[in-house]
Amino acid sequence: MKKIPVYFSSLIILLVSGCSSEPEQSPQTGPAPAFEVLAVDAGEATIFSEYPAKLEGLADVEVRSQVAGILQRILVTEGAYVKEGTPLFQVDPRQYTEAYNNAQGELLAAKAAVTTARLELEKLTPLVENKVLSGFQLKIAQSAYDAAQARVKQAEAQAGSARITLGYTTVKAPVTGYIGRIFKKTGSLVSPNDAEQITYISDNRSVHAYFTIGEGDFMKFRQALEGKSIGEKLANAPAAKLVLAGDVDYEHPGKLDMIDAAFDKNTGAIALRATFPNAQGLLRSGNTGKVKLGFKQSNVISIPQAATIEIQDKTFVYTIGDSSKVRKVPLAISAAVGNRYVVSSGLKAGDRIVLKGMDALKEGMVITPKAPVADLVQN
């Protein structure tokens, strides 16, 4: 039998050994590196929730003509701010002026008839008293006088109605607010029965933001506010914030002032309203945004966002365990408050976490904890 040289057999053993063994993690050598570490604590925090909202002015009123006729003049421009009673449009008044003049003529004639009937009554009264004429003739004269007075009242009512109708030919602003788009042009025929209004006015001195919340959030909302009745709870509600399209924060806080009477049986949500001041007119009916409500909660664990790492849409933190070994722990984040995360699961009070330098950490690595910089703790 041929013998295999020793050095060749050693090579075979080396190759077999290299193929069968798995790579081992290099043991940590040298002193344990120092990292800033924070002890997690539970405390009180204001948690904000956001709800999609639709904005409406105090009043959004359609402007229509109350009489039929040709639109003679447009006295305002689109987007103008007008006060209640400001003339907006002029409808051709000629036929209504004529009707008013006729009614005035009828009134004058009725008053003249009263004068005639009164004179006749005054003439007959002494004759009847002296028994020159019978009392029957006096009764006829009295009836004629009464009828003449009734016709005066009727004529006055008709004249008043004609005057009101004539006044309708000048279309005035029913409320204070901003003029919307004007849908009719000069020369158009307008009437009270038109399918489309002439324009509309939005009173946006204050703006209502309507939004809905689920039953679970509503119960938390009720528990978080002081007061027995809904009215008392609304009075004690914190200021609402408004976030406009493009994540622009509206500078003026609002007031939560209405809760709907019932939950929507189809969605299981209930409508609420917050009112925001709008003295500068920046908000308009039809705007969309988000209402932010913040309520204080106790036993809340919050940590600096800078102490976390994101891996495949998941949030992790490194905790310090026995023998100062680090461990990567997944977190459930319920809210973000400023530069901090509110943690709903994954950490408990007393846990220690690494504040910075997480890129240099590995699972099971031994570190030397050191006190954190104050700015890191606050952020």
mmCIF file with all atom_site columns, N, CA and C in Angstrom, residues 60-103:
data_model
loop_
_atom_site.group_PDB
_atom_site.id
_atom_site.type_symbol
_atom_site.label_atom_id
_atom_site.label_alt_id
_atom_site.label_comp_id
_atom_site.label_asym_id
_atom_site.label_entity_id
_atom_site.label_seq_id
_atom_site.pdbx_PDB_ins_code
_atom_site.Cartn_x
_atom_site.Cartn_y
_atom_site.Cartn_z
_atom_site.occupancy
_atom_site.B_iso_or_equiv
_atom_site.pdbx_formal_charge
_atom_site.auth_seq_id
_atom_site.auth_comp_id
_atom_site.auth_asym_id
_atom_site.auth_atom_id
_atom_site.pdbx_PDB_model_num
ATOM 1   N N  . ASP A 1 60  ? -72.830  80.414  5.372   1.00 0.00 ? 60  ASP A N  1
ATOM 2   C CA . ASP A 1 60  ? -72.611  80.348  3.931   1.00 0.00 ? 60  ASP A CA 1
ATOM 3   C C  . ASP A 1 60  ? -73.984  80.497  3.280   1.00 0.00 ? 60  ASP A C  1
ATOM 4   N N  . VAL A 1 61  ? -74.275  81.698  2.795   1.00 0.00 ? 61  VAL A N  1
ATOM 5   C CA . VAL A 1 61  ? -75.633  82.058  2.388   1.00 0.00 ? 61  VAL A CA 1
ATOM 6   C C  . VAL A 1 61  ? -75.701  82.274  0.883   1.00 0.00 ? 61  VAL A C  1
ATOM 7   N N  . GLU A 1 62  ? -76.675  81.642  0.247   1.00 0.00 ? 62  GLU A N  1
ATOM 8   C CA . GLU A 1 62  ? -76.926  81.887  -1.168  1.00 0.00 ? 62  GLU A CA 1
ATOM 9   C C  . GLU A 1 62  ? -77.606  83.243  -1.338  1.00 0.00 ? 62  GLU A C  1
ATOM 10  N N  . VAL A 1 63  ? -77.217  83.956  -2.368  1.00 0.00 ? 63  VAL A N  1
ATOM 11  C CA . VAL A 1 63  ? -77.837  85.245  -2.687  1.00 0.00 ? 63  VAL A CA 1
ATOM 12  C C  . VAL A 1 63  ? -78.654  85.068  -3.957  1.00 0.00 ? 63  VAL A C  1
ATOM 13  N N  . ARG A 1 64  ? -79.979  85.299  -3.845  1.00 0.00 ? 64  ARG A N  1
ATOM 14  C CA . ARG A 1 64  ? -80.892  85.148  -4.972  1.00 0.00 ? 64  ARG A CA 1
ATOM 15  C C  . ARG A 1 64  ? -81.756  86.400  -5.094  1.00 0.00 ? 64  ARG A C  1
ATOM 16  N N  . SER A 1 65  ? -82.269  86.621  -6.281  1.00 0.00 ? 65  SER A N  1
ATOM 17  C CA . SER A 1 65  ? -83.217  87.708  -6.470  1.00 0.00 ? 65  SER A CA 1
ATOM 18  C C  . SER A 1 65  ? -84.599  87.255  -6.009  1.00 0.00 ? 65  SER A C  1
ATOM 19  N N  . GLN A 1 66  ? -85.303  88.143  -5.313  1.00 0.00 ? 66  GLN A N  1
ATOM 20  C CA . GLN A 1 66  ? -86.650  87.822  -4.855  1.00 0.00 ? 66  GLN A CA 1
ATOM 21  C C  . GLN A 1 66  ? -87.717  88.295  -5.830  1.00 0.00 ? 66  GLN A C  1
ATOM 22  N N  . VAL A 1 67  ? -87.284  88.895  -6.943  1.00 0.00 ? 67  VAL A N  1
ATOM 23  C CA . VAL A 1 67  ? -88.207  89.300  -8.003  1.00 0.00 ? 67  VAL A CA 1
ATOM 24  C C  . VAL A 1 67  ? -87.619  88.871  -9.339  1.00 0.00 ? 67  VAL A C  1
ATOM 25  N N  . ALA A 1 68  ? -88.496  88.756  -10.338 1.00 0.00 ? 68  ALA A N  1
ATOM 26  C CA . ALA A 1 68  ? -88.055  88.393  -11.683 1.00 0.00 ? 68  ALA A CA 1
ATOM 27  C C  . ALA A 1 68  ? -87.766  89.655  -12.479 1.00 0.00 ? 68  ALA A C  1
ATOM 28  N N  . GLY A 1 69  ? -86.702  89.607  -13.261 1.00 0.00 ? 69  GLY A N  1
ATOM 29  C CA . GLY A 1 69  ? -86.372  90.758  -14.087 1.00 0.00 ? 69  GLY A CA 1
ATOM 30  C C  . GLY A 1 69  ? -84.971  90.654  -14.656 1.00 0.00 ? 69  GLY A C  1
ATOM 31  N N  . ILE A 1 70  ? -84.593  91.673  -15.405 1.00 0.00 ? 70  ILE A N  1
ATOM 32  C CA . ILE A 1 70  ? -83.275  91.729  -16.024 1.00 0.00 ? 70  ILE A CA 1
ATOM 33  C C  . ILE A 1 70  ? -82.268  92.286  -15.017 1.00 0.00 ? 70  ILE A C  1
ATOM 34  N N  . LEU A 1 71  ? -81.123  91.613  -14.906 1.00 0.00 ? 71  LEU A N  1
ATOM 35  C CA . LEU A 1 71  ? -80.062  92.086  -14.023 1.00 0.00 ? 71  LEU A CA 1
ATOM 36  C C  . LEU A 1 71  ? -79.387  93.287  -14.689 1.00 0.00 ? 71  LEU A C  1
ATOM 37  N N  . GLN A 1 72  ? -79.670  94.485  -14.141 1.00 0.00 ? 72  GLN A N  1
ATOM 38  C CA . GLN A 1 72  ? -79.155  95.708  -14.760 1.00 0.00 ? 72  GLN A CA 1
ATOM 39  C C  . GLN A 1 72  ? -77.710  96.000  -14.387 1.00 0.00 ? 72  GLN A C  1
ATOM 40  N N  . ARG A 1 73  ? -77.392  95.883  -13.098 1.00 0.00 ? 73  ARG A N  1
ATOM 41  C CA . ARG A 1 73  ? -76.055  96.280  -12.644 1.00 0.00 ? 73  ARG A CA 1
ATOM 42  C C  . ARG A 1 73  ? -75.524  95.310  -11.596 1.00 0.00 ? 73  ARG A C  1
ATOM 43  N N  . ILE A 1 74  ? -74.219  95.108  -11.639 1.00 0.00 ? 74  ILE A N  1
ATOM 44  C CA . ILE A 1 74  ? -73.511  94.347  -10.604 1.00 0.00 ? 74  ILE A CA 1
ATOM 45  C C  . ILE A 1 74  ? -72.673  95.355  -9.829  1.00 0.00 ? 74  ILE A C  1
ATOM 46  N N  . LEU A 1 75  ? -72.941  95.488  -8.542  1.00 0.00 ? 75  LEU A N  1
ATOM 47  C CA . LEU A 1 75  ? -72.372  96.566  -7.739  1.00 0.00 ? 75  LEU A CA 1
ATOM 48  C C  . LEU A 1 75  ? -71.168  96.141  -6.910  1.00 0.00 ? 75  LEU A C  1
ATOM 49  N N  . VAL A 1 76  ? -70.788  94.866  -6.957  1.00 0.00 ? 76  VAL A N  1
ATOM 50  C CA . VAL A 1 76  ? -69.660  94.368  -6.162  1.00 0.00 ? 76  VAL A CA 1
ATOM 51  C C  . VAL A 1 76  ? -68.762  93.508  -7.047  1.00 0.00 ? 76  VAL A C  1
ATOM 52  N N  . THR A 1 77  ? -67.606  93.167  -6.517  1.00 0.00 ? 77  THR A N  1
ATOM 53  C CA . THR A 1 77  ? -66.689  92.277  -7.226  1.00 0.00 ? 77  THR A CA 1
ATOM 54  C C  . THR A 1 77  ? -66.535  90.973  -6.446  1.00 0.00 ? 77  THR A C  1
ATOM 55  N N  . GLU A 1 78  ? -66.180  89.939  -7.143  1.00 0.00 ? 78  GLU A N  1
ATOM 56  C CA . GLU A 1 78  ? -65.960  88.649  -6.494  1.00 0.00 ? 78  GLU A CA 1
ATOM 57  C C  . GLU A 1 78  ? -64.832  88.751  -5.471  1.00 0.00 ? 78  GLU A C  1
ATOM 58  N N  . GLY A 1 79  ? -65.049  88.146  -4.305  1.00 0.00 ? 79  GLY A N  1
ATOM 59  C CA . GLY A 1 79  ? -64.041  88.161  -3.255  1.00 0.00 ? 79  GLY A CA 1
ATOM 60  C C  . GLY A 1 79  ? -64.098  89.371  -2.350  1.00 0.00 ? 79  GLY A C  1
ATOM 61  N N  . ALA A 1 80  ? -64.983  90.334  -2.650  1.00 0.00 ? 80  ALA A N  1
ATOM 62  C CA . ALA A 1 80  ? -65.059  91.548  -1.832  1.00 0.00 ? 80  ALA A CA 1
ATOM 63  C C  . ALA A 1 80  ? -65.682  91.238  -0.475  1.00 0.00 ? 80  ALA A C  1
ATOM 64  N N  . TYR A 1 81  ? -65.262  92.020  0.509   1.00 0.00 ? 81  TYR A N  1
ATOM 65  C CA . TYR A 1 81  ? -65.840  91.901  1.853   1.00 0.00 ? 81  TYR A CA 1
ATOM 66  C C  . TYR A 1 81  ? -66.964  92.927  1.968   1.00 0.00 ? 81  TYR A C  1
ATOM 67  N N  . VAL A 1 82  ? -68.152  92.480  2.316   1.00 0.00 ? 82  VAL A N  1
ATOM 68  C CA . VAL A 1 82  ? -69.313  93.370  2.399   1.00 0.00 ? 82  VAL A CA 1
ATOM 69  C C  . VAL A 1 82  ? -69.983  93.200  3.752   1.00 0.00 ? 82  VAL A C  1
ATOM 70  N N  . LYS A 1 83  ? -70.662  94.253  4.166   1.00 0.00 ? 83  LYS A N  1
ATOM 71  C CA . LYS A 1 83  ? -71.426  94.210  5.404   1.00 0.00 ? 83  LYS A CA 1
ATOM 72  C C  . LYS A 1 83  ? -72.895  93.948  5.097   1.00 0.00 ? 83  LYS A C  1
ATOM 73  N N  . GLU A 1 84  ? -73.587  93.430  6.086   1.00 0.00 ? 84  GLU A N  1
ATOM 74  C CA . GLU A 1 84  ? -75.008  93.145  5.931   1.00 0.00 ? 84  GLU A CA 1
ATOM 75  C C  . GLU A 1 84  ? -75.743  94.409  5.482   1.00 0.00 ? 84  GLU A C  1
ATOM 76  N N  . GLY A 1 85  ? -76.598  94.259  4.456   1.00 0.00 ? 85  GLY A N  1
ATOM 77  C CA . GLY A 1 85  ? -77.367  95.390  3.944   1.00 0.00 ? 85  GLY A CA 1
ATOM 78  C C  . GLY A 1 85  ? -76.720  96.130  2.795   1.00 0.00 ? 85  GLY A C  1
ATOM 79  N N  . THR A 1 86  ? -75.488  95.776  2.439   1.00 0.00 ? 86  THR A N  1
ATOM 80  C CA . THR A 1 86  ? -74.807  96.442  1.326   1.00 0.00 ? 86  THR A CA 1
ATOM 81  C C  . THR A 1 86  ? -75.474  96.082  -0.003  1.00 0.00 ? 86  THR A C  1
ATOM 82  N N  . PRO A 1 87  ? -75.825  97.072  -0.869  1.00 0.00 ? 87  PRO A N  1
ATOM 83  C CA . PRO A 1 87  ? -76.386  96.742  -2.183  1.00 0.00 ? 87  PRO A CA 1
ATOM 84  C C  . PRO A 1 87  ? -75.384  95.953  -3.026  1.00 0.00 ? 87  PRO A C  1
ATOM 85  N N  . LEU A 1 88  ? -75.868  94.862  -3.615  1.00 0.00 ? 88  LEU A N  1
ATOM 86  C CA . LEU A 1 88  ? -75.001  93.989  -4.408  1.00 0.00 ? 88  LEU A CA 1
ATOM 87  C C  . LEU A 1 88  ? -75.352  94.015  -5.892  1.00 0.00 ? 88  LEU A C  1
ATOM 88  N N  . PHE A 1 89  ? -76.654  93.947  -6.196  1.00 0.00 ? 89  PHE A N  1
ATOM 89  C CA . PHE A 1 89  ? -77.116  93.860  -7.584  1.00 0.00 ? 89  PHE A CA 1
ATOM 90  C C  . PHE A 1 89  ? -78.373  94.717  -7.747  1.00 0.00 ? 89  PHE A C  1
ATOM 91  N N  . GLN A 1 90  ? -78.585  95.173  -8.980  1.00 0.00 ? 90  GLN A N  1
ATOM 92  C CA . GLN A 1 90  ? -79.785  95.948  -9.286  1.00 0.00 ? 90  GLN A CA 1
ATOM 93  C C  . GLN A 1 90  ? -80.556  95.250  -10.401 1.00 0.00 ? 90  GLN A C  1
ATOM 94  N N  . VAL A 1 91  ? -81.795  94.879  -10.091 1.00 0.00 ? 91  VAL A N  1
ATOM 95  C CA . VAL A 1 91  ? -82.701  94.300  -11.081 1.00 0.00 ? 91  VAL A CA 1
ATOM 96  C C  . VAL A 1 91  ? -83.544  95.434  -11.666 1.00 0.00 ? 91  VAL A C  1
ATOM 97  N N  . ASP A 1 92  ? -83.871  95.354  -12.943 1.00 0.00 ? 92  ASP A N  1
ATOM 98  C CA . ASP A 1 92  ? -84.674  96.391  -13.608 1.00 0.00 ? 92  ASP A CA 1
ATOM 99  C C  . ASP A 1 92  ? -85.927  96.692  -12.780 1.00 0.00 ? 92  ASP A C  1
ATOM 100 N N  . PRO A 1 93  ? -86.062  97.931  -12.262 1.00 0.00 ? 93  PRO A N  1
ATOM 101 C CA . PRO A 1 93  ? -87.167  98.225  -11.349 1.00 0.00 ? 93  PRO A CA 1
ATOM 102 C C  . PRO A 1 93  ? -88.403  98.817  -12.021 1.00 0.00 ? 93  PRO A C  1
ATOM 103 N N  . ARG A 1 94  ? -88.398  99.008  -13.330 1.00 0.00 ? 94  ARG A N  1
ATOM 104 C CA . ARG A 1 94  ? -89.444  99.820  -13.957 1.00 0.00 ? 94  ARG A CA 1
ATOM 105 C C  . ARG A 1 94  ? -90.845  99.260  -13.750 1.00 0.00 ? 94  ARG A C  1
ATOM 106 N N  . GLN A 1 95  ? -91.042  97.984  -13.990 1.00 0.00 ? 95  GLN A N  1
ATOM 107 C CA . GLN A 1 95  ? -92.393  97.443  -13.831 1.00 0.00 ? 95  GLN A CA 1
ATOM 108 C C  . GLN A 1 95  ? -92.839  97.466  -12.374 1.00 0.00 ? 95  GLN A C  1
ATOM 109 N N  . TYR A 1 96  ? -91.884  97.343  -11.458 1.00 0.00 ? 96  TYR A N  1
ATOM 110 C CA . TYR A 1 96  ? -92.232  97.343  -10.037 1.00 0.00 ? 96  TYR A CA 1
ATOM 111 C C  . TYR A 1 96  ? -92.457  98.769  -9.532  1.00 0.00 ? 96  TYR A C  1
ATOM 112 N N  . THR A 1 97  ? -91.765  99.734  -10.154 1.00 0.00 ? 97  THR A N  1
ATOM 113 C CA . THR A 1 97  ? -92.030  101.138 -9.835  1.00 0.00 ? 97  THR A CA 1
ATOM 114 C C  . THR A 1 97  ? -93.437  101.517 -10.285 1.00 0.00 ? 97  THR A C  1
ATOM 115 N N  . GLU A 1 98  ? -93.815  101.054 -11.471 1.00 0.00 ? 98  GLU A N  1
ATOM 116 C CA . GLU A 1 98  ? -95.161  101.326 -11.977 1.00 0.00 ? 98  GLU A CA 1
ATOM 117 C C  . GLU A 1 98  ? -96.220  100.691 -11.085 1.00 0.00 ? 98  GLU A C  1
ATOM 118 N N  . ALA A 1 99  ? -95.978  99.468  -10.664 1.00 0.00 ? 99  ALA A N  1
ATOM 119 C CA . ALA A 1 99  ? -96.943  98.805  -9.783  1.00 0.00 ? 99  ALA A CA 1
ATOM 120 C C  . ALA A 1 99  ? -97.066  99.548  -8.455  1.00 0.00 ? 99  ALA A C  1
ATOM 121 N N  . TYR A 1 100 ? -95.948  100.054 -7.961  1.00 0.00 ? 100 TYR A N  1
ATOM 122 C CA . TYR A 1 100 ? -95.985  100.803 -6.701  1.00 0.00 ? 100 TYR A CA 1
ATOM 123 C C  . TYR A 1 100 ? -96.750  102.112 -6.883  1.00 0.00 ? 100 TYR A C  1
ATOM 124 N N  . ASN A 1 101 ? -96.511  102.803 -7.992  1.00 0.00 ? 101 ASN A N  1
ATOM 125 C CA . ASN A 1 101 ? -97.230  104.055 -8.244  1.00 0.00 ? 101 ASN A CA 1
ATOM 126 C C  . ASN A 1 101 ? -98.729  103.809 -8.377  1.00 0.00 ? 101 ASN A C  1
ATOM 127 N N  . ASN A 1 102 ? -99.104  102.733 -9.049  1.00 0.00 ? 102 ASN A N  1
ATOM 128 C CA . ASN A 1 102 ? -100.529 102.396 -9.161  1.00 0.00 ? 102 ASN A CA 1
ATOM 129 C C  . ASN A 1 102 ? -101.134 102.143 -7.790  1.00 0.00 ? 102 ASN A C  1
ATOM 130 N N  . ALA A 1 103 ? -100.387 101.419 -6.954  1.00 0.00 ? 103 ALA A N  1
ATOM 131 C CA . ALA A 1 103 ? -100.890 101.136 -5.612  1.00 0.00 ? 103 ALA A CA 1
ATOM 132 C C  . ALA A 1 103 ? -101.037 102.423 -4.806  1.00 0.00 ? 103 ALA A C  1
#
